[in-house]
Amino acid sequence: MTAPLVPARLELAPDGTPVSERYGDVYHSIAGGHAQARHVFLGGNGLPVRWRGRASFSLFETGFGLGLNFMATWLAWRSDPQRSGRLEFISVEKHPFSAADLAQAHLAWPEFAPLSTVLCAAWPELVPGEHRVDLDEGRVVLRLLFGDACEIMASLDASVDAIYLDGFSPAKNPELWSPAVCRQLARLVHPETTLATWSVAGSVRRALAAAGFEVARCPGFAGKRQMLSGRYVGSDSAAGRQERARPADFR
Ligand SMILES: C[S@@+](CC[C@H](N)C(=O)[O-])C[C@H]1O[C@@H](n2cnc3c(N)ncnc32)[C@H](O)[C@@H]1O
């Protein structure tokens, strides 16, 4: 039997940044959640350019958290006259927030207000499994996988164009960056799939390379020297080429 979910509780650091007591880490860079999403996750995957002119574009994220990356992506997509016909965003979350906590946290980003209202109204019950949320008359589909990534990703059937890796720090949340999770990511890719993350930890680079991702360091967000951006090249090529990758050419 599947264990019941343990929801997250909204707690704020003295400077107002949302924190997780369970993991002892912050939900986003103290330099700004929206700006971080744009620089690291959209920029690191060559967005919005890569979705232009496409019928559909799909993403996978580890760690939905407050949904900042999702709303930053949705807002950028909505604002882009050349956006893809559809946007699919799949995200896994072990400790989801309640709709009330999400709405409260989102007040810090007035630019997200219209999206937050719609998202929180459609927010599913906190029970394990997949929940599909249709937004913008079905042109945006959010697939929320509530459960532990290490277990629930194995039953996911998808082929995605871009991947956001956004667990808490690998030192505090190693299971979400594990070789097993990276191998699951490699099941969700096609030859053009890219990924981005703010972490440059050696354990993350090694797990990604072993799973077939070629990664390159590029300038990080707000005072962080580096982040990773990469693409899927297949496990034979990536393991041998770890760190010799040229910077991804979509940046
Ligand atoms: C840094 S936060 C994500 C922030 C989020 N991407 C956003 O835009 O607001 C990391 C998230 O990963 C989730 N998480 C940690 N371990 C997990 C696991 N094993 N499976 C699924 N989610 C996990 C945490 O509960 C937390 O919400």
mmCIF file of C-alpha atoms and ligand atoms in Angstrom:
data_model
loop_
_atom_site.group_PDB
_atom_site.id
_atom_site.type_symbol
_atom_site.label_atom_id
_atom_site.label_comp_id
_atom_site.label_asym_id
_atom_site.label_seq_id
_atom_site.Cartn_x
_atom_site.Cartn_y
_atom_site.Cartn_z
ATOM 1 C CA MET A 1 0.000 0.000 0.000
ATOM 2 C CA THR A 2 1.282 3.523 -0.829
ATOM 3 C CA ALA A 3 2.250 5.558 2.225
ATOM 4 C CA PRO A 4 0.204 8.743 2.762
ATOM 5 C CA LEU A 5 1.833 12.022 1.775
ATOM 6 C CA VAL A 6 3.435 14.247 4.380
ATOM 7 C CA PRO A 7 2.688 17.808 3.218
ATOM 8 C CA ALA A 8 5.250 20.610 3.454
ATOM 9 C CA ARG A 9 4.701 23.440 5.956
ATOM 10 C CA LEU A 10 5.300 27.009 4.877
ATOM 11 C CA GLU A 11 8.072 28.527 6.958
ATOM 12 C CA LEU A 12 10.051 31.677 6.265
ATOM 13 C CA ALA A 13 13.639 32.593 7.123
ATOM 14 C CA PRO A 14 14.118 35.988 8.853
ATOM 15 C CA ASP A 15 14.749 37.584 5.430
ATOM 16 C CA GLY A 16 11.426 36.198 4.143
ATOM 17 C CA THR A 17 12.856 33.367 1.984
ATOM 18 C CA PRO A 18 10.731 30.183 2.216
ATOM 19 C CA VAL A 19 12.659 27.402 3.985
ATOM 20 C CA SER A 20 12.153 23.734 4.690
ATOM 21 C CA GLU A 21 12.870 22.705 8.256
ATOM 22 C CA ARG A 22 12.772 19.075 7.155
ATOM 23 C CA TYR A 23 15.646 19.545 4.684
ATOM 24 C CA GLY A 24 17.357 22.539 6.314
ATOM 25 C CA ASP A 25 17.459 24.456 3.027
ATOM 26 C CA VAL A 26 15.760 27.305 1.168
ATOM 27 C CA TYR A 27 13.211 26.856 -1.639
ATOM 28 C CA HIS A 28 14.972 29.312 -3.930
ATOM 29 C CA SER A 29 18.029 31.557 -4.127
ATOM 30 C CA ILE A 30 17.825 34.411 -1.642
ATOM 31 C CA ALA A 31 18.596 36.652 -4.640
ATOM 32 C CA GLY A 32 15.117 35.932 -6.041
ATOM 33 C CA GLY A 33 12.984 32.945 -7.018
ATOM 34 C CA HIS A 34 11.606 34.302 -10.284
ATOM 35 C CA ALA A 35 14.924 35.672 -11.523
ATOM 36 C CA GLN A 36 16.614 32.382 -10.601
ATOM 37 C CA ALA A 37 14.015 30.427 -12.567
ATOM 38 C CA ARG A 38 14.553 32.599 -15.631
ATOM 39 C CA HIS A 39 18.347 32.484 -15.512
ATOM 40 C CA VAL A 40 18.986 28.902 -14.487
ATOM 41 C CA PHE A 41 16.045 26.877 -15.728
ATOM 42 C CA LEU A 42 14.646 28.739 -18.717
ATOM 43 C CA GLY A 43 18.009 30.173 -19.823
ATOM 44 C CA GLY A 44 19.858 26.923 -19.162
ATOM 45 C CA ASN A 45 17.452 25.091 -21.477
ATOM 46 C CA GLY A 46 17.488 27.706 -24.240
ATOM 47 C CA LEU A 47 13.946 28.909 -23.522
ATOM 48 C CA PRO A 48 11.867 30.622 -24.755
ATOM 49 C CA VAL A 49 13.639 30.251 -28.147
ATOM 50 C CA ARG A 50 13.387 26.443 -28.288
ATOM 51 C CA TRP A 51 9.601 26.250 -27.984
ATOM 52 C CA ARG A 52 9.016 28.768 -30.802
ATOM 53 C CA GLY A 53 7.091 27.415 -33.743
ATOM 54 C CA ARG A 54 6.569 24.013 -32.119
ATOM 55 C CA ALA A 55 3.176 22.335 -31.849
ATOM 56 C CA SER A 56 4.001 21.256 -28.332
ATOM 57 C CA PHE A 57 6.830 21.551 -25.797
ATOM 58 C CA SER A 58 7.246 19.442 -22.678
ATOM 59 C CA LEU A 59 9.307 19.727 -19.525
ATOM 60 C CA PHE A 60 10.115 17.566 -16.529
ATOM 61 C CA GLU A 61 11.079 18.950 -13.124
ATOM 62 C CA THR A 62 12.395 17.343 -9.960
ATOM 63 C CA GLY A 63 10.797 19.141 -7.004
ATOM 64 C CA PHE A 64 7.649 21.254 -7.672
ATOM 65 C CA GLY A 65 8.002 23.070 -4.337
ATOM 66 C CA LEU A 66 6.244 26.428 -4.544
ATOM 67 C CA GLY A 67 5.730 26.111 -8.286
ATOM 68 C CA LEU A 68 7.935 29.121 -9.013
ATOM 69 C CA ASN A 69 9.720 27.442 -11.910
ATOM 70 C CA PHE A 70 6.368 26.332 -13.253
ATOM 71 C CA MET A 71 4.831 29.803 -13.038
ATOM 72 C CA ALA A 72 7.962 31.455 -14.471
ATOM 73 C CA THR A 73 7.749 29.038 -17.420
ATOM 74 C CA TRP A 74 3.996 29.479 -17.847
ATOM 75 C CA LEU A 75 4.328 33.292 -17.703
ATOM 76 C CA ALA A 76 7.196 33.325 -20.231
ATOM 77 C CA TRP A 77 5.180 31.014 -22.503
ATOM 78 C CA ARG A 78 2.023 33.144 -22.225
ATOM 79 C CA SER A 79 3.994 36.323 -22.973
ATOM 80 C CA ASP A 80 5.672 34.895 -26.075
ATOM 81 C CA PRO A 81 3.754 35.525 -29.327
ATOM 82 C CA GLN A 82 5.747 32.688 -30.955
ATOM 83 C CA ARG A 83 5.029 30.155 -28.195
ATOM 84 C CA SER A 84 4.359 26.490 -28.901
ATOM 85 C CA GLY A 85 0.753 25.418 -29.379
ATOM 86 C CA ARG A 86 0.832 23.453 -26.122
ATOM 87 C CA LEU A 87 2.975 23.377 -23.009
ATOM 88 C CA GLU A 88 3.239 20.274 -20.859
ATOM 89 C CA PHE A 89 4.984 20.548 -17.482
ATOM 90 C CA ILE A 90 5.533 17.365 -15.482
ATOM 91 C CA SER A 91 6.821 17.762 -11.938
ATOM 92 C CA VAL A 92 7.439 15.356 -9.093
ATOM 93 C CA GLU A 93 6.941 16.377 -5.461
ATOM 94 C CA LYS A 94 7.277 14.292 -2.302
ATOM 95 C CA HIS A 95 6.004 16.922 0.158
ATOM 96 C CA PRO A 96 3.446 19.148 -1.605
ATOM 97 C CA PHE A 97 2.119 22.331 -0.020
ATOM 98 C CA SER A 98 -1.577 22.903 0.562
ATOM 99 C CA ALA A 99 -3.288 25.325 -1.840
ATOM 100 C CA ALA A 100 -3.603 27.811 1.048
ATOM 101 C CA ASP A 101 0.144 27.737 1.744
ATOM 102 C CA LEU A 102 0.951 28.098 -1.952
ATOM 103 C CA ALA A 103 -1.376 31.107 -2.251
ATOM 104 C CA GLN A 104 0.210 32.678 0.839
ATOM 105 C CA ALA A 105 3.767 32.115 -0.431
ATOM 106 C CA HIS A 106 2.949 33.430 -3.911
ATOM 107 C CA LEU A 107 2.018 36.863 -2.508
ATOM 108 C CA ALA A 108 5.735 37.651 -2.627
ATOM 109 C CA TRP A 109 5.550 37.615 -6.466
ATOM 110 C CA PRO A 110 2.797 40.012 -7.597
ATOM 111 C CA GLU A 111 3.668 39.266 -11.232
ATOM 112 C CA PHE A 112 2.428 35.714 -10.694
ATOM 113 C CA ALA A 113 -0.892 36.764 -9.082
ATOM 114 C CA PRO A 114 -3.225 35.826 -11.982
ATOM 115 C CA LEU A 115 -1.448 32.492 -12.491
ATOM 116 C CA SER A 116 -1.365 31.721 -8.769
ATOM 117 C CA THR A 117 -5.117 32.295 -8.452
ATOM 118 C CA VAL A 118 -5.828 29.827 -11.258
ATOM 119 C CA LEU A 119 -3.253 27.282 -10.079
ATOM 120 C CA CYS A 120 -4.383 27.330 -6.450
ATOM 121 C CA ALA A 121 -8.052 26.997 -7.453
ATOM 122 C CA ALA A 122 -7.210 23.889 -9.501
ATOM 123 C CA TRP A 123 -4.706 22.453 -6.976
ATOM 124 C CA PRO A 124 -5.410 18.745 -6.404
ATOM 125 C CA GLU A 125 -6.058 16.894 -3.184
ATOM 126 C CA LEU A 126 -2.811 15.902 -1.456
ATOM 127 C CA VAL A 127 -2.923 12.199 -2.194
ATOM 128 C CA PRO A 128 -0.120 10.140 -3.765
ATOM 129 C CA GLY A 129 -0.080 9.561 -7.524
ATOM 130 C CA GLU A 130 -0.469 11.566 -10.718
ATOM 131 C CA HIS A 131 -2.777 14.592 -10.872
ATOM 132 C CA ARG A 132 -3.482 16.346 -14.156
ATOM 133 C CA VAL A 133 -4.309 20.043 -14.083
ATOM 134 C CA ASP A 134 -5.570 21.609 -17.317
ATOM 135 C CA LEU A 135 -4.874 25.344 -17.593
ATOM 136 C CA ASP A 136 -5.371 28.007 -20.274
ATOM 137 C CA GLU A 137 -8.232 26.005 -21.842
ATOM 138 C CA GLY A 138 -6.098 22.875 -21.969
ATOM 139 C CA ARG A 139 -3.179 24.475 -23.845
ATOM 140 C CA VAL A 140 -1.101 24.181 -20.677
ATOM 141 C CA VAL A 141 -1.085 20.816 -18.925
ATOM 142 C CA LEU A 142 0.512 20.419 -15.510
ATOM 143 C CA ARG A 143 1.096 16.808 -14.503
ATOM 144 C CA LEU A 144 1.893 16.624 -10.802
ATOM 145 C CA LEU A 145 3.396 13.394 -9.544
ATOM 146 C CA PHE A 146 2.913 13.391 -5.779
ATOM 147 C CA GLY A 147 5.311 10.899 -4.217
ATOM 148 C CA ASP A 148 8.975 10.087 -3.896
ATOM 149 C CA ALA A 149 10.799 10.633 -7.197
ATOM 150 C CA CYS A 150 12.832 7.495 -6.540
ATOM 151 C CA GLU A 151 9.628 5.434 -6.761
ATOM 152 C CA ILE A 152 7.070 7.337 -8.810
ATOM 153 C CA MET A 153 9.290 8.183 -11.804
ATOM 154 C CA ALA A 154 9.524 4.500 -12.705
ATOM 155 C CA SER A 155 5.853 4.482 -13.762
ATOM 156 C CA LEU A 156 6.079 7.719 -15.777
ATOM 157 C CA ASP A 157 5.687 7.390 -19.517
ATOM 158 C CA ALA A 158 6.860 10.596 -21.221
ATOM 159 C CA SER A 159 9.352 12.056 -23.678
ATOM 160 C CA VAL A 160 10.362 15.556 -22.667
ATOM 161 C CA ASP A 161 12.222 18.392 -24.374
ATOM 162 C CA ALA A 162 13.750 19.985 -21.282
ATOM 163 C CA ILE A 163 14.554 19.033 -17.699
ATOM 164 C CA TYR A 164 14.776 21.236 -14.598
ATOM 165 C CA LEU A 165 16.761 19.677 -11.725
ATOM 166 C CA ASP A 166 15.748 21.566 -8.599
ATOM 167 C CA GLY A 167 15.987 19.498 -5.426
ATOM 168 C CA PHE A 168 17.325 20.970 -2.228
ATOM 169 C CA SER A 169 21.122 20.974 -2.128
ATOM 170 C CA PRO A 170 22.625 17.573 -3.010
ATOM 171 C CA ALA A 171 24.351 17.547 0.404
ATOM 172 C CA LYS A 172 20.984 17.833 2.178
ATOM 173 C CA ASN A 173 18.726 16.018 -0.287
ATOM 174 C CA PRO A 174 21.010 13.424 -1.972
ATOM 175 C CA GLU A 175 18.237 11.021 -3.017
ATOM 176 C CA LEU A 176 16.750 13.504 -5.500
ATOM 177 C CA TRP A 177 20.105 13.759 -7.332
ATOM 178 C CA SER A 178 20.999 10.079 -7.084
ATOM 179 C CA PRO A 179 22.278 7.857 -9.923
ATOM 180 C CA ALA A 180 18.920 6.022 -9.737
ATOM 181 C CA VAL A 181 16.947 9.241 -10.346
ATOM 182 C CA CYS A 182 19.346 10.241 -13.166
ATOM 183 C CA ARG A 183 18.781 6.846 -14.811
ATOM 184 C CA GLN A 184 15.030 7.479 -14.627
ATOM 185 C CA LEU A 185 15.590 10.877 -16.281
ATOM 186 C CA ALA A 186 17.386 9.132 -19.139
ATOM 187 C CA ARG A 187 14.176 7.155 -19.832
ATOM 188 C CA LEU A 188 12.310 10.410 -20.489
ATOM 189 C CA VAL A 189 14.576 11.880 -23.139
ATOM 190 C CA HIS A 190 14.983 12.093 -26.910
ATOM 191 C CA PRO A 191 18.095 13.201 -28.845
ATOM 192 C CA GLU A 192 17.307 16.929 -28.448
ATOM 193 C CA THR A 193 16.513 16.892 -24.722
ATOM 194 C CA THR A 194 18.381 19.451 -22.600
ATOM 195 C CA LEU A 195 18.712 19.982 -18.863
ATOM 196 C CA ALA A 196 19.711 22.700 -16.433
ATOM 197 C CA THR A 197 20.422 23.015 -12.749
ATOM 198 C CA TRP A 198 22.068 25.479 -10.396
ATOM 199 C CA SER A 199 24.137 22.684 -8.796
ATOM 200 C CA VAL A 200 27.643 21.884 -10.023
ATOM 201 C CA ALA A 201 28.303 19.253 -7.334
ATOM 202 C CA GLY A 202 30.691 16.511 -8.477
ATOM 203 C CA SER A 203 28.242 13.782 -7.402
ATOM 204 C CA VAL A 204 25.544 15.336 -9.622
ATOM 205 C CA ARG A 205 27.869 15.674 -12.629
ATOM 206 C CA ARG A 206 29.000 12.065 -12.264
ATOM 207 C CA ALA A 207 25.458 10.707 -11.894
ATOM 208 C CA LEU A 208 24.287 12.690 -14.943
ATOM 209 C CA ALA A 209 27.278 11.588 -17.055
ATOM 210 C CA ALA A 210 26.737 7.946 -16.113
ATOM 211 C CA ALA A 211 23.094 8.270 -17.212
ATOM 212 C CA GLY A 212 24.050 9.730 -20.621
ATOM 213 C CA PHE A 213 23.940 13.507 -20.103
ATOM 214 C CA GLU A 214 26.789 15.690 -21.320
ATOM 215 C CA VAL A 215 27.021 18.745 -19.077
ATOM 216 C CA ALA A 216 28.924 22.007 -19.212
ATOM 217 C CA ARG A 217 29.452 24.668 -16.577
ATOM 218 C CA CYS A 218 28.160 28.099 -17.426
ATOM 219 C CA PRO A 219 27.735 31.336 -15.449
ATOM 220 C CA GLY A 220 25.491 30.898 -12.427
ATOM 221 C CA PHE A 221 22.777 33.153 -11.041
ATOM 222 C CA ALA A 222 23.450 36.146 -8.783
ATOM 223 C CA GLY A 223 26.868 35.653 -7.297
ATOM 224 C CA LYS A 224 26.947 31.907 -7.876
ATOM 225 C CA ARG A 225 29.924 31.376 -10.131
ATOM 226 C CA GLN A 226 28.584 28.413 -12.067
ATOM 227 C CA MET A 227 25.558 26.309 -12.951
ATOM 228 C CA LEU A 228 25.146 23.300 -15.230
ATOM 229 C CA SER A 229 23.507 23.107 -18.573
ATOM 230 C CA GLY A 230 23.501 19.957 -20.644
ATOM 231 C CA ARG A 231 21.965 17.650 -23.162
ATOM 232 C CA TYR A 232 21.323 13.954 -23.557
ATOM 233 C CA VAL A 233 23.933 12.205 -25.696
ATOM 234 C CA GLY A 234 23.536 8.573 -24.627
ATOM 235 C CA SER A 235 25.444 6.736 -21.936
ATOM 236 C CA ASP A 236 28.346 5.485 -24.113
ATOM 237 C CA SER A 237 29.311 8.995 -25.199
ATOM 238 C CA ALA A 238 28.615 10.930 -21.990
ATOM 239 C CA ALA A 239 30.662 8.884 -19.533
ATOM 240 C CA GLY A 240 33.819 9.377 -21.596
ATOM 241 C CA ARG A 241 33.220 13.034 -22.312
ATOM 242 C CA GLN A 242 32.333 14.211 -18.843
ATOM 243 C CA GLU A 243 33.426 17.857 -18.368
ATOM 244 C CA ARG A 244 35.023 18.092 -21.795
ATOM 245 C CA ALA A 245 31.739 19.200 -23.234
ATOM 246 C CA ARG A 246 31.719 22.471 -25.085
ATOM 247 C CA PRO A 247 29.295 24.917 -23.514
ATOM 248 C CA ALA A 248 25.830 24.033 -24.765
ATOM 249 C CA ASP A 249 25.366 25.947 -27.996
ATOM 250 C CA PHE A 250 21.788 27.027 -27.280
ATOM 251 C CA ARG A 251 22.960 29.481 -24.618
HETATM 252 C C1 LIG B 1 14.279 23.581 -3.966
HETATM 253 S S1 LIG B 1 12.693 22.907 -3.729
HETATM 254 C C2 LIG B 1 11.954 23.091 -5.342
HETATM 255 C C3 LIG B 1 11.524 24.474 -5.707
HETATM 256 C C4 LIG B 1 10.612 24.486 -6.906
HETATM 257 N N1 LIG B 1 11.201 23.937 -8.087
HETATM 258 C C5 LIG B 1 9.986 25.839 -7.193
HETATM 259 O O1 LIG B 1 10.100 26.322 -8.340
HETATM 260 O O2 LIG B 1 9.349 26.390 -6.292
HETATM 261 C C6 LIG B 1 12.983 21.150 -3.730
HETATM 262 C C7 LIG B 1 11.716 20.323 -3.686
HETATM 263 O O3 LIG B 1 12.056 18.941 -3.858
HETATM 264 C C8 LIG B 1 11.162 18.175 -3.082
HETATM 265 N N2 LIG B 1 11.761 16.839 -2.868
HETATM 266 C C9 LIG B 1 12.810 16.526 -2.067
HETATM 267 N N3 LIG B 1 13.093 15.206 -2.133
HETATM 268 C C10 LIG B 1 12.217 14.668 -3.010
HETATM 269 C C11 LIG B 1 12.009 13.345 -3.525
HETATM 270 N N4 LIG B 1 12.769 12.313 -3.134
HETATM 271 N N5 LIG B 1 11.011 13.153 -4.407
HETATM 272 C C12 LIG B 1 10.239 14.208 -4.826
HETATM 273 N N6 LIG B 1 10.380 15.474 -4.370
HETATM 274 C C13 LIG B 1 11.353 15.715 -3.476
HETATM 275 C C14 LIG B 1 11.017 18.995 -1.810
HETATM 276 O O4 LIG B 1 9.888 18.619 -1.068
HETATM 277 C C15 LIG B 1 10.964 20.424 -2.372
HETATM 278 O O5 LIG B 1 9.654 20.838 -2.595
#
